[in-house]
Amino acid sequence: MVDVHRLPWRLLSSDENIICFVAFLNLPYQRIVMHSRIAKLADKLGEHGLDGYVAARSPNVRYYTGSIGGSFLVVARDIDPLLLVSPLDENVARDTVEDCMVETYTASSLLNRLAELFRGSHASVVGFDDLPVAFLDRVELRLPEMDFRQDQDVVWEQRAVKDAGELKLMAEAGRLADAAMESLGEKLAVGVTENQLAAEASFAMMREGAEAHAFEFTVGSGPRSAYPHASSTERKIGKGDLVVVDIGAMYRGYCSDITRTFIAGRFDVKKRGLYEAVLRSHDRAFSVMKPGASCKDVDSVSRMVIEEAGFGAYYSHSLGHGIGLEIHEPPSVSQRGTAKLVEGNVVSDEPGVYIRGYGGVRIEDSVLITENGAKRLTKFPRDTDNATF
Ligand SMILES: [Mn+2]
């Protein structure tokens, strides 16, 4: 049996070759997906003026190898991709890594091993995602002939466009967030505390299959609904309160993000005005999210609706952010966002209005950009009737 990990790197560096290997070696599909991710990284290094790369951020390592332990992925010309792990993470890495050799390192051996690998690859410019400054100083002293450069874009260009396997997991993460919102919705009542509502969402999410929360939940009621990241407290829901609920699930590493705003009792004119403005803004932004749309323009569309309603001064954050293995990742859908949306991006659509001492409204879905426009991955109802309890 041919050991695919021992094949020369060049043979693994294009999709076409990988497909040939699939047919020939009959490898399980998942391994091939991973191979093609590292192969794509290797192919992209040249465009970024790099001939080697060290990925140390754990979501990046997980993306390329499937490993959930802390470690260093080394990719360079003329060498097989290698995952260096601490002895603490060795078992988990050997059980989960799908696409490259695994080797352990110790504090005293790591620098030597990296030096050996990069010398062997004849690399001259090596990129990295994130390394501690003190460690980087030692690497540079040890390899003075090489140029080490931080370059996260090379990874983000790839991770921002989700493949079919990732989209399945993200759809499930979305379903889990919806299920949690549904359960929380059934418990909404005057006198219930924010913490109790958060607990309900948490329990439902995990029971349905989530492995973790994607972030710390927000359940902000009454004046606390004006805090965009309110967390939750012992405060009891009072009559007439707005309640902002922002929750998200993690499923096999992938995140979802949903926010709904509820009201205890009937909307008065002002609160209805706020809610409807935010909902219009959310829907208008959704309608222009498609391949080719600039992130800045999409943010502007959402902002214009809120400004027309007279609440522009209270919309204190950007419209959205990318979602994937991390809850906040590129592309940023904001006034500073320089990217254009492309098919396969997953972003949040979450306009909000926050009036100090009074309350706030935010409505958010996780949204996939498809060839034909935006598609929701979170689908809990958004209308005013569903918002009242
Ligand atoms: Mn969000």
CSV table of C-alpha atoms and ligand atoms in Angstrom, one decimal:
chain,number,residue,atom,x,y,z
A,1,MET,CA,0.0,0.0,0.0
A,2,VAL,CA,1.3,3.4,-0.9
A,3,ASP,CA,1.6,5.7,2.0
A,4,VAL,CA,0.0,8.9,0.7
A,5,HIS,CA,1.7,11.0,3.4
A,6,ARG,CA,5.1,10.0,2.0
A,7,LEU,CA,4.4,11.0,-1.6
A,8,PRO,CA,6.3,14.0,-2.8
A,9,TRP,CA,4.6,17.3,-1.9
A,10,ARG,CA,4.3,18.4,-5.5
A,11,LEU,CA,2.0,15.5,-6.3
A,12,LEU,CA,-0.4,16.7,-3.7
A,13,SER,CA,-0.4,20.3,-4.7
A,14,SER,CA,-3.3,20.4,-7.1
A,15,ASP,CA,-6.9,19.3,-7.0
A,16,GLU,CA,-6.5,17.3,-10.2
A,17,ASN,CA,-3.8,15.1,-8.8
A,18,ILE,CA,-5.7,14.6,-5.6
A,19,ILE,CA,-8.7,13.3,-7.5
A,20,CYS,CA,-6.4,10.8,-9.3
A,21,PHE,CA,-5.3,9.6,-5.9
A,22,VAL,CA,-8.8,9.2,-4.7
A,23,ALA,CA,-9.6,6.9,-7.5
A,24,PHE,CA,-6.3,5.0,-7.2
A,25,LEU,CA,-6.1,4.6,-3.4
A,26,ASN,CA,-9.8,4.6,-2.5
A,27,LEU,CA,-9.1,6.9,0.5
A,28,PRO,CA,-12.0,7.9,2.7
A,29,TYR,CA,-13.5,11.2,1.4
A,30,GLN,CA,-12.9,13.3,4.5
A,31,ARG,CA,-9.1,12.8,4.2
A,32,ILE,CA,-9.2,14.1,0.7
A,33,VAL,CA,-11.1,17.2,1.6
A,34,MET,CA,-8.4,18.0,4.1
A,35,HIS,CA,-5.6,17.2,1.7
A,36,SER,CA,-7.1,19.7,-0.8
A,37,ARG,CA,-7.2,22.4,1.9
A,38,ILE,CA,-3.5,22.2,2.7
A,39,ALA,CA,-2.8,21.8,-1.1
A,40,LYS,CA,-4.7,25.0,-1.8
A,41,LEU,CA,-2.7,26.8,0.9
A,42,ALA,CA,0.5,25.6,-0.6
A,43,ASP,CA,-0.7,26.8,-4.0
A,44,LYS,CA,-1.6,30.2,-2.7
A,45,LEU,CA,1.7,30.8,-0.9
A,46,GLY,CA,3.4,31.9,-4.1
A,47,GLU,CA,0.7,34.6,-4.7
A,48,HIS,CA,1.6,36.0,-1.3
A,49,GLY,CA,5.3,36.0,-1.9
A,50,LEU,CA,5.8,33.1,0.6
A,51,ASP,CA,7.4,29.8,0.2
A,52,GLY,CA,6.6,28.3,3.6
A,53,TYR,CA,4.0,28.8,6.3
A,54,VAL,CA,3.5,28.1,10.0
A,55,ALA,CA,-0.1,28.0,11.2
A,56,ALA,CA,-0.2,28.2,15.0
A,57,ARG,CA,-3.7,29.6,15.7
A,58,SER,CA,-5.9,26.6,16.7
A,59,PRO,CA,-8.9,27.3,14.4
A,60,ASN,CA,-6.4,27.4,11.5
A,61,VAL,CA,-4.8,24.1,12.5
A,62,ARG,CA,-8.2,22.6,12.9
A,63,TYR,CA,-9.3,23.9,9.4
A,64,TYR,CA,-6.3,22.3,7.7
A,65,THR,CA,-5.8,19.1,9.7
A,66,GLY,CA,-8.9,18.4,11.7
A,67,SER,CA,-6.7,18.5,14.9
A,68,ILE,CA,-8.3,20.0,17.9
A,69,GLY,CA,-5.1,20.2,20.0
A,70,GLY,CA,-2.8,23.1,20.2
A,71,SER,CA,0.1,22.8,17.7
A,72,PHE,CA,2.1,24.1,14.7
A,73,LEU,CA,1.3,23.1,11.2
A,74,VAL,CA,4.3,23.5,8.9
A,75,VAL,CA,3.8,23.7,5.2
A,76,ALA,CA,6.7,24.3,2.8
A,77,ARG,CA,8.1,23.4,-0.6
A,78,ASP,CA,10.0,20.1,-0.8
A,79,ILE,CA,8.7,18.7,2.5
A,80,ASP,CA,5.6,16.8,3.5
A,81,PRO,CA,3.1,18.9,5.6
A,82,LEU,CA,3.8,18.3,9.3
A,83,LEU,CA,1.9,18.9,12.4
A,84,LEU,CA,4.1,19.5,15.5
A,85,VAL,CA,2.2,18.9,18.7
A,86,SER,CA,3.1,19.0,22.4
A,87,PRO,CA,3.0,15.6,24.2
A,88,LEU,CA,-0.1,16.8,26.0
A,89,ASP,CA,-2.0,17.0,22.6
A,90,GLU,CA,-0.4,13.9,21.0
A,91,ASN,CA,-3.2,11.4,21.6
A,92,VAL,CA,-5.9,13.7,20.3
A,93,ALA,CA,-3.9,14.8,17.3
A,94,ARG,CA,-3.1,11.2,16.3
A,95,ASP,CA,-6.8,10.3,16.6
A,96,THR,CA,-8.1,13.3,14.7
A,97,VAL,CA,-5.5,14.5,12.2
A,98,GLU,CA,-6.5,13.6,8.7
A,99,ASP,CA,-3.9,15.0,6.3
A,100,CYS,CA,-0.4,15.1,7.5
A,101,MET,CA,2.3,13.6,9.6
A,102,VAL,CA,2.2,14.2,13.3
A,103,GLU,CA,5.3,14.6,15.4
A,104,THR,CA,5.7,15.7,19.1
A,105,TYR,CA,7.9,18.5,20.2
A,106,THR,CA,9.2,19.6,23.6
A,107,ALA,CA,10.0,23.2,24.7
A,108,SER,CA,13.7,22.5,24.0
A,109,SER,CA,13.3,20.7,20.6
A,110,LEU,CA,10.7,22.9,18.8
A,111,LEU,CA,13.1,25.6,17.6
A,112,ASN,CA,15.6,23.1,16.3
A,113,ARG,CA,13.0,21.1,14.5
A,114,LEU,CA,11.5,24.2,12.8
A,115,ALA,CA,15.0,25.3,11.8
A,116,GLU,CA,15.7,21.9,10.3
A,117,LEU,CA,12.4,21.8,8.4
A,118,PHE,CA,12.7,25.2,6.8
A,119,ARG,CA,16.4,24.7,6.0
A,120,GLY,CA,15.4,21.4,4.3
A,121,SER,CA,12.7,23.2,2.3
A,122,HIS,CA,15.1,25.9,1.1
A,123,ALA,CA,12.5,28.4,2.0
A,124,SER,CA,13.5,32.1,2.1
A,125,VAL,CA,10.2,33.8,3.0
A,126,VAL,CA,8.1,32.1,5.6
A,127,GLY,CA,4.6,33.3,6.6
A,128,PHE,CA,2.9,32.7,9.9
A,129,ASP,CA,-0.6,33.5,11.3
A,130,ASP,CA,0.2,34.3,14.9
A,131,LEU,CA,3.3,33.5,16.9
A,132,PRO,CA,4.3,34.9,20.4
A,133,VAL,CA,6.8,37.8,19.9
A,134,ALA,CA,9.4,36.3,22.2
A,135,PHE,CA,9.3,33.0,20.2
A,136,LEU,CA,9.4,34.7,16.9
A,137,ASP,CA,12.6,36.6,18.1
A,138,ARG,CA,14.2,33.3,18.8
A,139,VAL,CA,13.2,31.8,15.4
A,140,GLU,CA,14.6,34.8,13.6
A,141,LEU,CA,17.9,34.6,15.5
A,142,ARG,CA,18.2,31.0,14.7
A,143,LEU,CA,17.3,31.4,11.0
A,144,PRO,CA,18.8,34.8,10.1
A,145,GLU,CA,18.8,34.0,6.4
A,146,MET,CA,15.0,33.7,6.3
A,147,ASP,CA,12.4,36.4,6.3
A,148,PHE,CA,9.5,35.6,8.7
A,149,ARG,CA,6.3,37.6,7.9
A,150,GLN,CA,2.9,37.6,9.5
A,151,ASP,CA,0.3,36.9,6.8
A,152,GLN,CA,-3.2,36.0,7.9
A,153,ASP,CA,-4.8,36.9,4.6
A,154,VAL,CA,-3.5,33.8,2.8
A,155,VAL,CA,-5.5,31.7,5.3
A,156,TRP,CA,-8.6,34.0,5.4
A,157,GLU,CA,-9.0,34.1,1.7
A,158,GLN,CA,-9.5,30.4,1.9
A,159,ARG,CA,-11.4,30.1,5.1
A,160,ALA,CA,-13.9,32.9,4.2
A,161,VAL,CA,-15.2,30.8,1.4
A,162,LYS,CA,-16.9,27.7,2.9
A,163,ASP,CA,-16.8,24.4,1.1
A,164,ALA,CA,-19.7,21.9,1.0
A,165,GLY,CA,-18.6,20.0,4.0
A,166,GLU,CA,-18.4,23.1,6.1
A,167,LEU,CA,-21.8,24.3,4.9
A,168,LYS,CA,-23.4,21.1,6.2
A,169,LEU,CA,-22.0,21.7,9.6
A,170,MET,CA,-22.9,25.4,9.6
A,171,ALA,CA,-26.5,24.5,8.6
A,172,GLU,CA,-26.7,22.2,11.6
A,173,ALA,CA,-25.2,24.9,13.9
A,174,GLY,CA,-27.9,27.2,12.6
A,175,ARG,CA,-30.6,24.6,13.3
A,176,LEU,CA,-29.3,24.2,16.9
A,177,ALA,CA,-29.5,27.9,17.5
A,178,ASP,CA,-33.1,28.0,16.2
A,179,ALA,CA,-34.0,25.1,18.5
A,180,ALA,CA,-32.5,26.9,21.5
A,181,MET,CA,-34.4,30.2,20.6
A,182,GLU,CA,-37.6,28.2,20.4
A,183,SER,CA,-37.1,26.6,23.8
A,184,LEU,CA,-36.2,30.0,25.4
A,185,GLY,CA,-39.2,31.5,23.7
A,186,GLU,CA,-41.5,29.1,25.5
A,187,LYS,CA,-40.1,30.2,28.9
A,188,LEU,CA,-40.5,33.9,28.3
A,189,ALA,CA,-42.7,35.5,31.0
A,190,VAL,CA,-42.7,38.4,33.4
A,191,GLY,CA,-40.8,37.5,36.5
A,192,VAL,CA,-38.4,35.0,34.9
A,193,THR,CA,-34.7,36.1,35.2
A,194,GLU,CA,-32.3,36.7,32.3
A,195,ASN,CA,-30.1,33.9,33.7
A,196,GLN,CA,-33.0,31.4,33.7
A,197,LEU,CA,-33.6,32.2,30.0
A,198,ALA,CA,-30.0,31.8,29.1
A,199,ALA,CA,-29.9,28.5,31.0
A,200,GLU,CA,-32.9,27.3,29.0
A,201,ALA,CA,-31.3,28.2,25.7
A,202,SER,CA,-28.1,26.5,26.8
A,203,PHE,CA,-29.8,23.3,27.9
A,204,ALA,CA,-31.9,23.0,24.7
A,205,MET,CA,-28.9,23.6,22.5
A,206,MET,CA,-26.6,21.0,24.1
A,207,ARG,CA,-29.5,18.5,24.4
A,208,GLU,CA,-30.1,18.8,20.6
A,209,GLY,CA,-26.5,18.2,19.8
A,210,ALA,CA,-24.3,21.3,20.2
A,211,GLU,CA,-20.9,20.7,21.7
A,212,ALA,CA,-20.6,24.2,23.1
A,213,HIS,CA,-21.9,27.7,23.0
A,214,ALA,CA,-20.4,29.7,20.1
A,215,PHE,CA,-19.9,32.7,22.5
A,216,GLU,CA,-21.3,34.0,25.9
A,217,PHE,CA,-25.0,34.4,25.5
A,218,THR,CA,-26.7,37.8,25.8
A,219,VAL,CA,-30.1,38.0,27.5
A,220,GLY,CA,-30.6,41.8,28.1
A,221,SER,CA,-33.9,43.0,29.4
A,222,GLY,CA,-35.4,46.4,30.1
A,223,PRO,CA,-32.7,49.1,30.2
A,224,ARG,CA,-30.1,46.3,29.8
A,225,SER,CA,-31.4,45.6,26.3
A,226,ALA,CA,-29.4,48.8,25.4
A,227,TYR,CA,-26.2,46.9,26.0
A,228,PRO,CA,-25.2,45.2,22.8
A,229,HIS,CA,-23.2,42.6,24.7
A,230,ALA,CA,-25.3,42.4,27.9
A,231,SER,CA,-24.4,38.9,29.0
A,232,SER,CA,-27.2,37.9,31.5
A,233,THR,CA,-28.0,38.7,35.1
A,234,GLU,CA,-30.5,37.9,37.9
A,235,ARG,CA,-32.7,40.7,36.7
A,236,LYS,CA,-36.3,39.7,36.4
A,237,ILE,CA,-38.3,40.5,33.2
A,238,GLY,CA,-40.7,43.3,33.9
A,239,LYS,CA,-43.9,44.3,32.1
A,240,GLY,CA,-43.2,46.3,28.9
A,241,ASP,CA,-39.5,45.3,28.8
A,242,LEU,CA,-37.7,44.7,25.6
A,243,VAL,CA,-35.6,41.6,25.8
A,244,VAL,CA,-32.6,41.1,23.4
A,245,VAL,CA,-31.5,37.5,23.1
A,246,ASP,CA,-28.2,36.8,21.3
A,247,ILE,CA,-27.2,33.1,21.2
A,248,GLY,CA,-25.2,30.7,19.0
A,249,ALA,CA,-24.2,27.1,18.9
A,250,MET,CA,-21.0,25.4,18.1
A,251,TYR,CA,-21.3,22.2,16.1
A,252,ARG,CA,-18.1,20.2,15.2
A,253,GLY,CA,-16.2,23.4,15.5
A,254,TYR,CA,-18.5,25.6,13.5
A,255,CYS,CA,-20.5,28.5,14.9
A,256,SER,CA,-24.0,30.0,14.4
A,257,ASP,CA,-25.2,33.4,15.6
A,258,ILE,CA,-28.8,34.6,16.0
A,259,THR,CA,-30.4,37.5,17.8
A,260,ARG,CA,-34.1,38.1,18.4
A,261,THR,CA,-35.8,40.9,20.4
A,262,PHE,CA,-38.9,40.1,22.4
A,263,ILE,CA,-41.3,42.4,24.3
A,264,ALA,CA,-43.2,41.6,27.5
A,265,GLY,CA,-46.7,42.7,26.5
A,266,ARG,CA,-47.8,44.9,23.7
A,267,PHE,CA,-45.6,47.2,21.7
A,268,ASP,CA,-46.2,50.9,22.4
A,269,VAL,CA,-45.8,53.3,19.4
A,270,LYS,CA,-42.1,54.1,20.1
A,271,LYS,CA,-41.1,50.5,20.7
A,272,ARG,CA,-42.9,49.3,17.6
A,273,GLY,CA,-41.2,52.0,15.6
A,274,LEU,CA,-37.8,50.9,16.9
A,275,TYR,CA,-38.6,47.2,16.2
A,276,GLU,CA,-39.9,47.8,12.7
A,277,ALA,CA,-37.0,50.1,11.7
A,278,VAL,CA,-34.5,47.4,12.8
A,279,LEU,CA,-36.5,44.7,11.0
A,280,ARG,CA,-36.7,46.7,7.8
A,281,SER,CA,-33.0,47.4,8.0
A,282,HIS,CA,-32.2,43.7,8.5
A,283,ASP,CA,-34.5,42.7,5.5
A,284,ARG,CA,-33.1,45.4,3.2
A,285,ALA,CA,-29.5,44.4,3.9
A,286,PHE,CA,-30.5,40.8,3.4
A,287,SER,CA,-32.0,41.6,0.0
A,288,VAL,CA,-28.7,43.2,-1.3
A,289,MET,CA,-26.4,40.5,0.1
A,290,LYS,CA,-25.2,38.7,-3.0
A,291,PRO,CA,-21.9,37.9,-4.8
A,292,GLY,CA,-20.2,41.1,-5.9
A,293,ALA,CA,-21.9,43.4,-3.4
A,294,SER,CA,-19.3,45.4,-1.4
A,295,CYS,CA,-19.5,44.9,2.3
A,296,LYS,CA,-19.4,48.6,2.9
A,297,ASP,CA,-22.4,49.2,0.6
A,298,VAL,CA,-24.4,46.5,2.3
A,299,ASP,CA,-23.7,48.1,5.7
A,300,SER,CA,-24.7,51.5,4.2
A,301,VAL,CA,-28.0,50.1,3.0
A,302,SER,CA,-28.8,48.9,6.6
A,303,ARG,CA,-27.7,52.2,8.1
A,304,MET,CA,-29.8,54.3,5.7
A,305,VAL,CA,-33.0,52.6,6.8
A,306,ILE,CA,-32.3,53.2,10.5
A,307,GLU,CA,-31.3,56.9,9.8
A,308,GLU,CA,-34.6,57.5,7.9
A,309,ALA,CA,-36.5,56.2,10.9
A,310,GLY,CA,-34.6,58.8,13.1
A,311,PHE,CA,-32.5,56.3,15.1
A,312,GLY,CA,-29.2,56.7,13.2
A,313,ALA,CA,-27.3,57.9,16.3
A,314,TYR,CA,-28.2,54.8,18.2
A,315,TYR,CA,-26.9,52.2,15.6
A,316,SER,CA,-23.5,51.8,17.3
A,317,HIS,CA,-21.9,48.9,15.6
A,318,SER,CA,-21.4,47.4,12.1
A,319,LEU,CA,-24.0,45.4,10.3
A,320,GLY,CA,-22.2,42.1,10.4
A,321,HIS,CA,-19.1,39.8,10.5
A,322,GLY,CA,-18.0,36.6,8.9
A,323,ILE,CA,-18.9,33.3,10.8
A,324,GLY,CA,-17.2,29.9,10.6
A,325,LEU,CA,-14.8,28.1,12.9
A,326,GLU,CA,-14.7,31.4,14.7
A,327,ILE,CA,-17.7,33.6,15.7
A,328,HIS,CA,-16.1,36.8,14.4
A,329,GLU,CA,-13.9,36.4,11.3
A,330,PRO,CA,-13.5,38.0,7.9
A,331,PRO,CA,-15.2,39.5,6.0
A,332,SER,CA,-16.3,42.4,8.1
A,333,VAL,CA,-19.6,43.8,6.8
A,334,SER,CA,-19.0,47.4,7.9
A,335,GLN,CA,-18.0,50.9,6.8
A,336,ARG,CA,-14.4,49.7,7.1
A,337,GLY,CA,-15.1,46.5,5.1
A,338,THR,CA,-13.0,46.5,1.9
A,339,ALA,CA,-14.1,43.1,0.7
A,340,LYS,CA,-16.8,42.2,-1.8
A,341,LEU,CA,-19.2,39.3,-0.9
A,342,VAL,CA,-18.5,36.1,-2.7
A,343,GLU,CA,-20.4,32.8,-3.0
A,344,GLY,CA,-19.7,30.7,0.0
A,345,ASN,CA,-19.3,33.5,2.5
A,346,VAL,CA,-21.3,33.2,5.7
A,347,VAL,CA,-21.9,36.5,7.5
A,348,SER,CA,-24.2,37.9,10.1
A,349,ASP,CA,-26.9,40.4,9.2
A,350,GLU,CA,-27.5,42.2,12.6
A,351,PRO,CA,-28.5,45.9,12.7
A,352,GLY,CA,-29.3,47.2,16.2
A,353,VAL,CA,-30.5,50.3,17.9
A,354,TYR,CA,-29.6,51.0,21.6
A,355,ILE,CA,-31.0,53.9,23.6
A,356,ARG,CA,-29.4,54.2,27.0
A,357,GLY,CA,-31.8,54.0,30.0
A,358,TYR,CA,-34.6,53.0,27.7
A,359,GLY,CA,-33.8,49.8,25.7
A,360,GLY,CA,-32.6,48.3,22.5
A,361,VAL,CA,-33.5,46.1,19.6
A,362,ARG,CA,-31.3,43.9,17.5
A,363,ILE,CA,-32.4,41.3,14.9
A,364,GLU,CA,-29.8,38.9,13.5
A,365,ASP,CA,-29.5,35.9,11.3
A,366,SER,CA,-26.5,33.9,10.1
A,367,VAL,CA,-26.6,34.2,6.3
A,368,LEU,CA,-25.0,32.2,3.5
A,369,ILE,CA,-24.1,34.0,0.2
A,370,THR,CA,-25.1,31.9,-2.7
A,371,GLU,CA,-25.0,32.4,-6.4
A,372,ASN,CA,-28.7,33.5,-6.3
A,373,GLY,CA,-28.4,35.8,-3.2
A,374,ALA,CA,-28.6,35.4,0.5
A,375,LYS,CA,-29.9,32.3,2.3
A,376,ARG,CA,-30.7,32.1,6.0
A,377,LEU,CA,-28.9,29.5,8.2
A,378,THR,CA,-31.0,30.7,11.2
A,379,LYS,CA,-34.7,30.9,10.6
A,380,PHE,CA,-36.6,31.7,13.8
A,381,PRO,CA,-39.6,34.0,13.0
A,382,ARG,CA,-38.8,37.7,13.1
A,383,ASP,CA,-42.3,39.3,12.9
A,384,THR,CA,-43.8,41.5,15.6
A,385,ASP,CA,-46.4,39.0,16.5
A,386,ASN,CA,-43.8,36.4,17.4
A,387,ALA,CA,-41.9,39.0,19.3
A,388,THR,CA,-44.6,39.5,22.0
A,389,PHE,CA,-45.2,37.3,25.0
B,1,MN,MN,-23.2,38.4,15.6
